[in-house]
Amino acid sequence: MSFLGKAWKVIVGIKDALVLVFMLLFFIALFGILSASPNPGQVRDGALYIDLSGYVVEESSPIDPIETLLAGEAPPTEYQVRDLVRALDAAAGDERIKAVVIDMTGFVGGGQVHLQEVGEAMDRVRKAEKPVLTYALGYADDHMHLAAHASEVWVDPLGGALIAGPGGSNLYYARLLERLNVNARVYRVGEFKSAVEPYLLNGPSEAAMENLRSLYGAMWEEWQANVKKARPDLQLERVTRDPVAWVQASSGDLAKAALEAGLVDKLGDRVEFGTRVAEIAGEDRWNEKPGAYARSDFLPYLADVGPGTGSSSNTIAVVTVAGTIVDGDAGPGTAGGDRIAGLLDDALSDDGIKGLVVRVNSPGGSVTASEEIRRAIERFRAKEIPVAVSFGNVAASGGYWVATAGDRIFAQPETITGSIGVFAVIPTFEGAANEIGVNAAGYRTTPLSGQPDLIAGLTPELDTILQAGVTDTYSDFLERVAKARGMTTEKVDQIAQGRVWDGGAARQLGLVDQFGGLSDALQWVAGEAGLEEDDWSARFLGKQEANYDSLIRQLVTASVAPAAQARSGDLFAMAARQREVLLGQLVADANRLSGAQGVQAYCLECPALPQPARRSDTRSLMQWLGAWISG
């Protein structure tokens, strides 16, 4: 009994110890969740501080905690443009906020339409006689698009600023695929549908270059007009026409050159900048570190001001189609056709919804997913519910396919749209198989038996049928656009062919009804629904998941991009980040070639937000290429 009694005490002790350990872990996790969640109680008098380390996007993607923890790195931070605008507009009328500070040291970028919307919100803060100050180590095009709207633009003396203008290089793989004996079978319609050219050519075709010249030229003109209007004293021509002479005039001192050209207003380190902000917003009574000032951080402030959508029972639903359009339930941040159609169908049964705005910020993608979303929008029109479509930075190919279901289309001059064309790609490996001694042979009862055969290749009959299917899909696209825009299919075909247009040209061609943003589309729908000015509210469709991003980022080595882990944002760090963006492009192009995809309505020319590759994606890509080259 003595032995059993001692054994029992040991077991009970172990049990009690485990209970204590689990309780301790529970309370640690609870504390972490509570401390990581935005707390409105943290808002106080002083400056609104926005640490804009990451991207400005239409719709943020949730962090996958398991993938993030296994990868040991967090994806770049994403800031929804509507959240930034809402916070800035609230700050303009908030007596607690004395100034707005935007730290762009780790800023990566955003589309021109989004940045202009944020810039206009910064103007409204300044109109309320509250200064807006920006700080960075290095300013590039997207940084300057925002900074031009600031009261004071500061740069670190070791930093600088450069303006490059839109444009750049795409990657072309024809020579690589030839070396690997991979036959990229392409099916497309549209002289300008260049999304497949990387697999066929070693550079852009003349038609693609013509389209790019027109598109990027228009975007550059809009960028210059917006920045010059916001910052009239900026010597933009001097900076962009002969950048070497401009920099050499300051003996290579980029910060001094930026100051002399009017790109920035002040040179100073972070302490000097903070001291200046403290003069305006007040000193931090709880922080005696040099450069500290009274402030409220962005996320707590956003939680404090609330969603700002109103409380009327009359609702205008807003559904977001952001990112590549794909089949399935993907998203947010990616436009999963099943998910978005499900959101629309659920909202359709709500009698309180009097109108619908479809916010599109997508270069397109799957035709079947685009059609599924379009049909779901049509069900609103069938119930005589007014529908407006609001374009963000880009609404092309599948993004425009979706828009054909709307009653009215709103866009901005900087919006990229059009790209009415379709394609499909199937890689076959008959050449590679023959090289390593593999031969595919067998008996066929019809020309389509065993097709598609990726090793033996496709039969001429299947090849013809696949092209016919793509051609028919293009005809369907033309018919939908013609019906929606009141044109003939012949007229649509003349401005289609996969060509991409800026918003101004698209409006002249009849692809867009009027200039305006999301708020203009909401106002139009309210008017069409017969709603009074203060008798409706907007509701964004989609479940708002609990935001534990901050907690997850605390558990891994978070970064804006792998090349900028130490918040390094000078011009050399920006160049280093492009390495990760390049790898991201390689991953995306490889997936587009080898992924399980159907007919695509996707825009290659559309300027996409650069996304760095995750380490796991990079390893997979290198292993794939290594296996082919060594084989």
XYZ file of C-alpha atoms in Angstrom:
631
model
C 0.000 0.000 0.000
C 2.892 2.315 0.798
C 4.252 1.915 -2.738
C 0.836 2.420 -4.336
C 0.257 5.483 -2.199
C 3.553 7.033 -3.266
C 2.871 6.182 -6.918
C -0.567 7.778 -6.656
C 0.950 10.950 -5.208
C 3.433 11.080 -8.091
C 0.623 10.705 -10.656
C -1.456 13.402 -8.956
C 1.585 15.685 -8.839
C 2.239 15.192 -12.552
C -1.438 15.864 -13.279
C -1.402 19.070 -11.225
C 1.807 20.214 -12.892
C 0.335 19.628 -16.370
C -2.827 21.529 -15.418
C -0.728 24.448 -14.223
C 1.355 24.395 -17.413
C -1.727 24.338 -19.660
C -3.374 27.106 -17.627
C -0.214 29.181 -17.892
C -0.072 28.638 -21.667
C -3.764 29.496 -21.951
C -3.376 32.791 -20.133
C -0.222 33.638 -22.088
C -2.104 33.010 -25.354
C -5.099 35.004 -24.090
C -2.842 37.891 -23.117
C -1.131 37.751 -26.491
C -4.438 37.846 -28.366
C -5.779 40.713 -26.279
C -2.564 42.714 -26.509
C -2.246 42.103 -30.255
C -5.829 43.155 -31.013
C -6.349 46.860 -31.735
C -7.495 48.613 -28.560
C -9.478 51.861 -28.937
C -8.431 52.732 -25.381
C -4.922 53.416 -26.735
C -6.138 56.494 -28.632
C -5.080 59.797 -27.083
C -4.388 63.412 -27.940
C -1.482 63.904 -30.303
C -0.591 62.732 -33.806
C -2.182 59.920 -35.793
C 0.794 57.697 -36.631
C 0.524 55.477 -39.716
C 3.442 53.074 -40.146
C 2.886 52.344 -43.826
C 5.247 49.362 -44.007
C 3.861 47.213 -46.797
C 1.336 47.592 -49.591
C -1.821 49.629 -50.155
C -4.431 47.218 -51.530
C -8.123 47.001 -52.297
C -8.742 43.981 -50.077
C -6.267 42.520 -47.617
C -5.481 38.812 -47.582
C -5.763 36.979 -44.258
C -2.628 35.423 -42.848
C -2.590 31.641 -42.793
C -1.195 31.018 -39.290
C -0.021 27.447 -39.942
C 1.737 28.294 -43.217
C 3.267 31.414 -41.671
C 4.591 29.611 -38.596
C 5.995 26.752 -40.690
C 7.629 29.160 -43.150
C 9.077 31.226 -40.315
C 8.176 34.499 -42.047
C 5.093 36.666 -42.287
C 3.820 37.951 -45.630
C 4.008 41.687 -46.342
C 1.524 43.851 -44.446
C -1.460 44.994 -46.500
C -3.414 48.195 -45.845
C -6.895 48.441 -47.323
C -7.292 51.746 -49.125
C -10.752 52.331 -47.652
C -9.347 51.914 -44.133
C -6.633 54.494 -44.746
C -9.130 56.953 -46.221
C -11.575 56.376 -43.357
C -8.898 56.999 -40.729
C -7.660 60.154 -42.458
C -11.168 61.553 -42.884
C -11.924 60.846 -39.244
C -8.675 62.522 -38.183
C -9.597 65.661 -40.110
C -12.541 66.264 -37.781
C -11.157 64.728 -34.592
C -10.128 67.297 -31.974
C -7.749 64.762 -30.412
C -5.647 64.570 -33.560
C -3.270 67.499 -34.004
C -1.323 66.120 -36.980
C -0.941 63.054 -39.152
C 2.411 61.273 -39.473
C 2.971 58.737 -42.263
C 6.164 56.711 -41.901
C 7.052 55.326 -45.328
C 10.416 53.799 -44.420
C 9.080 50.318 -45.201
C 6.490 51.313 -47.806
C 6.539 49.113 -50.911
C 3.805 50.535 -53.115
C 0.250 50.623 -54.375
C -1.695 51.369 -57.536
C -2.125 54.896 -58.854
C -5.866 55.026 -58.189
C -5.449 53.878 -54.589
C -2.600 56.278 -53.916
C -4.546 59.174 -55.394
C -7.496 58.350 -53.118
C -5.218 58.371 -50.072
C -3.543 61.562 -51.284
C -6.896 63.320 -51.616
C -7.775 62.235 -48.078
C -4.453 63.762 -46.926
C -5.528 66.986 -48.652
C -8.756 66.983 -46.635
C -6.739 66.684 -43.413
C -4.640 69.677 -44.431
C -7.788 71.593 -45.377
C -8.870 71.090 -41.754
C -5.674 73.000 -40.832
C -3.876 69.920 -39.534
C -0.369 69.247 -40.865
C 0.521 65.970 -42.538
C 4.164 64.922 -42.271
C 5.931 62.043 -44.027
C 9.273 60.419 -43.254
C 11.348 57.889 -45.197
C 14.880 56.840 -45.965
C 14.133 56.705 -49.662
C 11.334 58.027 -51.856
C 10.384 56.364 -55.123
C 7.407 56.967 -57.446
C 4.688 55.588 -55.171
C 6.216 57.270 -52.121
C 6.208 60.618 -53.898
C 2.632 60.135 -55.105
C 1.596 60.223 -51.439
C 4.286 62.579 -50.111
C 3.326 65.251 -52.650
C 0.134 65.751 -50.618
C 1.993 66.252 -47.323
C 2.688 69.528 -45.507
C 6.264 68.502 -44.766
C 8.286 65.784 -46.478
C 11.299 64.570 -44.489
C 14.093 62.286 -45.646
C 17.038 60.885 -43.724
C 20.344 62.570 -44.718
C 21.648 59.143 -45.760
C 18.628 58.569 -47.993
C 17.280 60.272 -51.087
C 14.643 60.184 -53.788
C 14.430 59.032 -57.398
C 11.569 59.131 -59.890
C 11.632 56.346 -62.486
C 8.214 56.545 -64.154
C 6.008 53.563 -65.047
C 7.283 50.716 -67.167
C 9.886 48.023 -66.942
C 10.519 44.488 -68.093
C 8.523 41.297 -68.292
C 10.185 37.903 -68.369
C 10.154 35.805 -71.546
C 10.792 32.067 -71.542
C 10.712 30.906 -75.167
C 14.432 30.105 -75.260
C 14.280 28.329 -71.888
C 11.283 26.232 -72.942
C 13.084 25.364 -76.179
C 16.105 24.245 -74.185
C 13.902 22.164 -71.906
C 12.027 20.735 -74.921
C 8.721 21.917 -73.493
C 6.075 22.710 -76.089
C 3.853 25.538 -74.780
C 0.697 25.116 -76.833
C -1.078 28.472 -76.821
C -4.662 29.160 -77.855
C -5.694 32.800 -77.983
C -7.823 35.400 -79.691
C -6.778 39.016 -79.945
C -3.850 40.672 -81.689
C -2.943 42.476 -78.472
C -3.572 39.565 -76.083
C 0.030 39.359 -74.964
C -0.448 37.380 -71.748
C 0.884 34.297 -73.549
C 3.823 35.960 -75.311
C 6.297 35.111 -72.517
C 5.918 31.443 -73.483
C 6.163 32.030 -77.241
C 8.668 34.855 -77.738
C 11.896 36.196 -76.334
C 10.515 39.729 -76.160
C 7.265 41.639 -76.664
C 5.657 41.710 -80.088
C 5.273 45.019 -81.920
C 1.532 44.986 -81.154
C 2.274 44.538 -77.460
C 4.869 47.338 -77.538
C 2.376 49.653 -79.227
C -0.144 48.958 -76.495
C 2.460 49.417 -73.753
C 3.633 52.749 -75.182
C 0.097 54.080 -75.190
C -0.818 52.679 -71.782
C 2.296 53.665 -69.855
C 2.419 57.034 -71.576
C -1.073 57.821 -70.327
C -0.278 56.582 -66.826
C 2.879 58.701 -66.706
C 0.974 61.807 -67.788
C -1.634 61.226 -65.068
C 1.050 60.650 -62.418
C 2.846 63.858 -63.333
C -0.381 65.863 -63.402
C -1.426 64.615 -59.956
C 1.972 65.204 -58.339
C 2.509 68.625 -59.918
C -0.945 69.764 -58.813
C -0.236 68.685 -55.231
C 3.356 70.016 -55.209
C 3.704 72.829 -57.749
C 7.303 73.741 -56.834
C 8.640 70.266 -57.577
C 11.231 70.412 -60.389
C 9.997 67.203 -61.978
C 11.459 67.802 -65.431
C 14.911 68.308 -63.958
C 14.639 65.071 -61.962
C 13.357 62.872 -64.778
C 14.865 64.218 -68.024
C 18.505 64.130 -66.979
C 18.728 62.361 -63.608
C 22.512 61.923 -63.874
C 23.163 65.664 -64.222
C 20.710 66.355 -61.404
C 22.488 63.974 -59.000
C 25.993 65.043 -60.064
C 25.104 68.678 -59.334
C 24.896 67.628 -55.676
C 28.114 65.575 -55.868
C 26.168 62.344 -55.596
C 24.375 63.351 -52.369
C 20.910 61.995 -53.144
C 19.279 63.571 -50.105
C 20.660 67.010 -50.946
C 19.633 66.578 -54.582
C 16.092 65.689 -53.500
C 15.941 68.772 -51.288
C 17.191 71.128 -54.024
C 14.693 69.747 -56.556
C 11.763 70.145 -54.163
C 11.104 66.418 -53.790
C 11.501 66.787 -50.015
C 11.310 69.711 -47.584
C 13.598 68.708 -44.729
C 16.658 66.552 -44.103
C 16.779 64.942 -40.692
C 17.103 61.684 -38.828
C 14.247 60.040 -36.986
C 14.996 61.905 -33.732
C 14.987 65.282 -35.439
C 11.790 64.382 -37.229
C 10.151 63.264 -33.978
C 11.224 66.483 -32.269
C 9.485 68.445 -35.028
C 6.290 66.410 -34.650
C 6.375 66.955 -30.865
C 6.300 70.703 -31.487
C 2.965 70.241 -33.217
C 1.342 67.262 -31.478
C 2.900 67.498 -28.041
C 5.489 65.478 -26.153
C 4.944 61.893 -25.022
C 4.558 61.971 -21.233
C 5.180 58.217 -20.952
C 8.159 57.931 -23.272
C 11.322 59.914 -22.613
C 13.308 58.507 -25.534
C 14.737 61.071 -27.964
C 12.309 61.902 -30.747
C 9.220 60.593 -28.926
C 5.936 62.446 -29.359
C 2.310 61.956 -28.318
C 0.596 59.701 -30.825
C -2.126 57.174 -31.560
C -1.285 54.231 -33.785
C -3.297 53.461 -36.913
C -5.038 50.204 -35.950
C -6.265 51.327 -32.503
C -7.478 54.575 -34.038
C -9.283 52.694 -36.808
C -10.991 50.523 -34.187
C -11.947 53.650 -32.248
C -13.610 55.474 -35.168
C -15.587 52.363 -36.148
C -16.655 51.105 -39.573
C -18.309 54.386 -40.547
C -20.945 52.760 -42.740
C -24.027 54.279 -41.089
C -26.911 52.599 -39.329
C -29.852 52.923 -41.717
C -31.970 49.856 -42.427
C -31.687 50.686 -46.135
C -28.439 49.101 -47.217
C -26.310 49.323 -50.332
C -24.227 46.172 -50.520
C -20.619 46.370 -51.700
C -18.933 43.233 -52.983
C -15.200 43.287 -53.696
C -13.614 41.479 -56.645
C -9.923 41.915 -55.867
C -6.898 40.035 -57.143
C -6.722 37.271 -59.704
C -10.105 35.695 -60.444
C -9.942 31.960 -59.762
C -12.345 29.057 -59.467
C -13.350 28.001 -55.961
C -13.553 29.659 -52.558
C -10.242 31.526 -52.548
C -9.916 34.882 -50.850
C -10.230 37.531 -49.610
C -7.427 39.177 -51.553
C -7.995 36.648 -54.337
C -11.320 36.653 -56.183
C -12.645 33.121 -55.712
C -15.683 32.765 -57.986
C -17.629 30.434 -55.675
C -16.962 32.625 -52.637
C -18.032 35.894 -54.264
C -21.105 34.370 -55.932
C -22.064 32.900 -52.549
C -21.768 36.321 -50.873
C -23.992 37.829 -53.553
C -26.615 35.082 -53.337
C -26.760 35.371 -49.548
C -27.256 39.134 -49.828
C -29.954 38.714 -52.460
C -32.373 37.356 -49.855
C -31.930 40.424 -47.630
C -34.901 42.754 -48.205
C -32.977 45.613 -46.604
C -30.508 45.715 -49.516
C -31.707 48.361 -51.970
C -28.688 48.479 -54.260
C -25.359 46.869 -55.123
C -21.917 48.235 -55.915
C -19.347 45.835 -57.360
C -15.832 47.092 -56.595
C -13.398 45.571 -59.117
C -9.620 45.673 -58.772
C -8.486 42.703 -60.812
C -6.404 41.886 -63.913
C -8.773 38.981 -64.589
C -8.247 35.246 -64.535
C -10.559 32.272 -64.947
C -13.366 32.744 -67.478
C -15.654 30.282 -65.671
C -15.178 32.049 -62.337
C -15.736 35.449 -63.975
C -18.948 34.189 -65.536
C -20.130 32.764 -62.220
C -19.694 36.169 -60.581
C -21.379 37.914 -63.518
C -24.421 35.649 -63.309
C -24.733 36.300 -59.570
C -24.712 40.056 -60.246
C -27.341 39.606 -62.964
C -29.660 38.063 -60.369
C -29.722 41.447 -58.602
C -30.702 43.194 -61.811
C -33.407 40.598 -62.371
C -34.972 41.805 -59.086
C -34.704 45.406 -60.382
C -32.006 46.277 -57.840
C -29.689 48.968 -59.276
C -26.097 47.846 -59.783
C -23.046 50.049 -60.251
C -19.519 48.829 -60.934
C -16.599 50.792 -59.495
C -13.130 50.219 -60.957
C -9.985 50.581 -58.843
C -6.433 50.480 -60.223
C -7.225 47.808 -62.786
C -10.341 46.101 -64.098
C -9.305 44.206 -67.195
C -10.005 40.906 -68.943
C -12.001 38.854 -66.419
C -12.420 42.015 -64.351
C -14.208 43.648 -67.278
C -16.156 40.463 -67.982
C -17.638 40.792 -64.479
C -18.445 44.481 -65.079
C -20.728 43.724 -68.030
C -23.455 42.839 -65.497
C -23.621 46.392 -64.110
C -26.007 49.226 -64.968
C -23.258 51.851 -64.827
C -19.450 51.708 -64.721
C -17.324 54.188 -62.778
C -13.562 54.468 -63.261
C -10.726 56.928 -62.748
C -8.442 58.354 -65.455
C -5.625 56.167 -64.038
C -7.704 52.979 -64.130
C -6.427 50.266 -66.483
C -9.247 48.463 -68.250
C -10.193 46.598 -71.409
C -8.034 43.626 -72.411
C -11.107 42.003 -73.951
C -9.562 38.747 -75.096
C -9.018 35.176 -73.916
C -6.350 32.494 -74.024
C -5.369 29.054 -72.764
C -1.986 27.368 -72.386
C -1.238 23.631 -72.292
C 2.407 22.509 -72.007
C 3.303 19.184 -73.626
C 6.562 17.269 -73.249
C 6.992 15.083 -76.313
C 10.376 16.627 -77.100
C 11.679 16.231 -73.558
C 10.401 12.675 -73.353
C 12.076 11.722 -76.637
C 15.375 13.226 -75.462
C 15.505 11.025 -72.377
C 14.379 7.926 -74.281
C 10.660 7.817 -73.426
C 8.195 7.035 -76.240
C 4.405 7.107 -75.938
C 2.430 4.798 -78.252
C -0.872 2.942 -78.238
C -4.170 2.255 -80.042
C -6.847 4.927 -80.577
C -10.456 4.324 -81.514
C -10.980 7.988 -82.428
C -8.707 10.979 -82.999
C -9.490 12.089 -79.423
C -8.720 8.817 -77.623
C -6.324 9.388 -74.752
C -6.242 13.121 -75.378
C -4.872 15.395 -74.169
C -1.690 13.342 -74.081
C 1.020 15.492 -72.545
C 3.811 13.027 -73.411
C 2.870 11.997 -76.944
C 1.512 15.456 -77.746
C -1.896 16.619 -78.910
C -3.538 15.395 -82.093
C -4.313 17.976 -84.815
C -8.004 17.365 -84.226
C -7.819 18.257 -80.528
C -5.595 21.208 -81.337
C -8.274 22.565 -83.684
C -11.075 21.923 -81.210
C -9.263 23.721 -78.390
C -8.658 26.781 -80.558
C -12.326 26.710 -81.629
C -13.371 26.675 -77.973
C -11.202 29.689 -77.180
C -12.525 31.525 -80.241
C -16.095 30.820 -79.144
C -15.337 32.107 -75.637
C -14.015 35.317 -77.195
C -17.260 35.633 -79.158
C -19.195 35.240 -75.904
C -17.054 37.989 -74.380
C -17.789 40.312 -77.302
C -21.519 39.628 -77.062
C -21.627 40.392 -73.339
C -19.749 43.658 -73.810
C -21.873 44.634 -76.830
C -25.121 44.049 -74.934
C -23.900 45.879 -71.829
C -22.457 48.886 -73.682
C -25.074 49.223 -76.428
C -22.641 48.484 -79.253
C -22.433 46.019 -82.090
C -20.094 43.073 -81.684
C -18.124 44.379 -84.675
C -17.571 47.696 -82.917
C -16.497 45.952 -79.713
C -14.119 43.732 -81.675
C -12.385 46.827 -83.072
C -11.541 48.110 -79.564
C -11.051 44.644 -78.072
C -8.463 42.193 -79.458
C -6.937 42.062 -75.993
C -5.921 45.731 -76.047
C -5.604 47.568 -72.722
C -6.761 51.152 -72.227
C -6.327 53.842 -69.607
C -9.507 55.157 -67.983
C -9.661 58.304 -70.114
C -9.454 56.394 -73.385
C -11.881 53.750 -72.092
C -14.452 56.464 -71.349
C -14.088 57.951 -74.821
C -14.540 54.487 -76.339
C -17.683 53.820 -74.308
C -16.239 51.094 -72.097
C -16.726 53.321 -69.032
C -19.671 55.617 -68.239
C -18.142 58.285 -65.997
C -15.189 59.182 -63.820
C -15.605 58.619 -60.104
C -14.623 56.471 -57.177
C -16.442 54.108 -54.845
C -18.297 56.927 -53.078
C -19.609 58.218 -56.426
C -20.870 54.752 -57.331
C -22.638 54.475 -53.955
C -24.280 57.857 -54.420
C -25.472 56.906 -57.895
C -27.003 53.641 -56.678
C -28.714 55.464 -53.795
C -30.254 57.893 -56.270
C -31.396 55.091 -58.577
C -32.965 53.307 -55.589
C -34.821 56.479 -54.548
C -33.043 56.735 -51.179
C -32.669 60.023 -49.333
C -29.201 61.379 -48.573
C -29.103 60.241 -44.929
C -31.344 57.219 -45.270
C -28.932 54.539 -46.405
C -25.707 52.881 -45.329
C -23.036 50.866 -47.126
C -22.280 47.291 -46.103
C -19.257 45.413 -47.376
C -20.143 41.785 -47.981
C -17.989 39.104 -46.455
C -17.294 37.816 -42.994
C -14.820 39.929 -41.081
C -12.486 37.444 -39.466
C -10.864 38.203 -36.139
C -7.606 39.995 -36.837
C -4.745 38.121 -35.165
C -2.163 39.303 -37.687
C -0.236 41.232 -35.040
C 0.006 38.180 -32.789
C 1.161 35.918 -35.622
C 3.730 38.475 -36.736
C 5.084 38.580 -33.198
C 5.665 34.834 -33.346
C 7.730 34.920 -36.532
C 10.357 37.173 -38.017
C 7.939 39.532 -39.743
C 9.070 41.631 -42.650
C 7.803 44.000 -45.260
C 9.773 41.945 -47.724
C 12.540 39.455 -47.082
C 15.128 41.924 -48.350
C 14.018 44.632 -45.908
C 13.813 42.869 -42.563
C 15.407 45.708 -40.645
C 12.957 48.336 -41.978
C 15.699 49.400 -44.330
C 14.072 51.636 -46.883
C 16.885 53.497 -48.614
C 17.281 53.372 -52.381
C 19.666 50.399 -52.299
C 17.260 48.422 -50.126
C 14.495 49.207 -52.628
C 16.697 47.774 -55.370
C 17.355 44.663 -53.296
C 13.609 44.164 -52.840
C 13.244 43.882 -56.590
C 15.134 40.564 -56.384
C 12.282 39.118 -54.334
C 9.713 40.669 -56.654
C 11.506 39.086 -59.610
C 11.319 35.673 -57.952
C 7.637 36.308 -57.280
C 7.103 36.947 -60.980
C 8.953 33.739 -61.853
C 6.699 31.754 -59.515
C 3.543 33.339 -60.934
C 4.609 32.709 -64.549
C 5.544 29.093 -63.808
C 2.167 28.524 -62.141
C 0.354 30.084 -65.082
C 2.124 27.695 -67.450
C 1.872 24.497 -65.414
C -1.129 25.093 -63.165
C -4.482 23.372 -63.640
C -6.327 26.231 -65.370
C -9.021 26.549 -67.996
C -9.608 29.368 -70.480
C -8.234 32.597 -69.072
C -9.178 36.243 -69.471
C -6.054 37.742 -67.915
C -4.109 40.948 -68.566
C -0.296 40.784 -68.718
C 0.190 44.474 -69.511
C -1.785 45.607 -66.466
C 0.635 46.996 -63.866
C 0.256 44.588 -60.982
C 1.286 45.239 -57.413
C 4.691 43.550 -57.074
C 4.514 40.629 -54.677
C 7.690 39.069 -53.287
C 8.004 35.313 -53.403
C 7.776 33.301 -50.223
C 10.852 31.211 -49.442
C 8.879 28.012 -49.920
C 7.743 29.157 -53.386
C 11.304 30.092 -54.306
C 12.654 26.694 -53.219
C 9.955 24.889 -55.221
C 10.700 26.941 -58.316
C 14.453 26.354 -58.119
C 13.945 22.626 -57.562
C 11.632 22.463 -60.593
C 14.082 24.299 -62.841
C 17.030 22.322 -61.488
C 15.313 19.019 -62.185
C 14.555 19.992 -65.797
C 17.995 21.408 -66.550
C 19.884 18.504 -64.987
C 17.555 15.981 -66.575
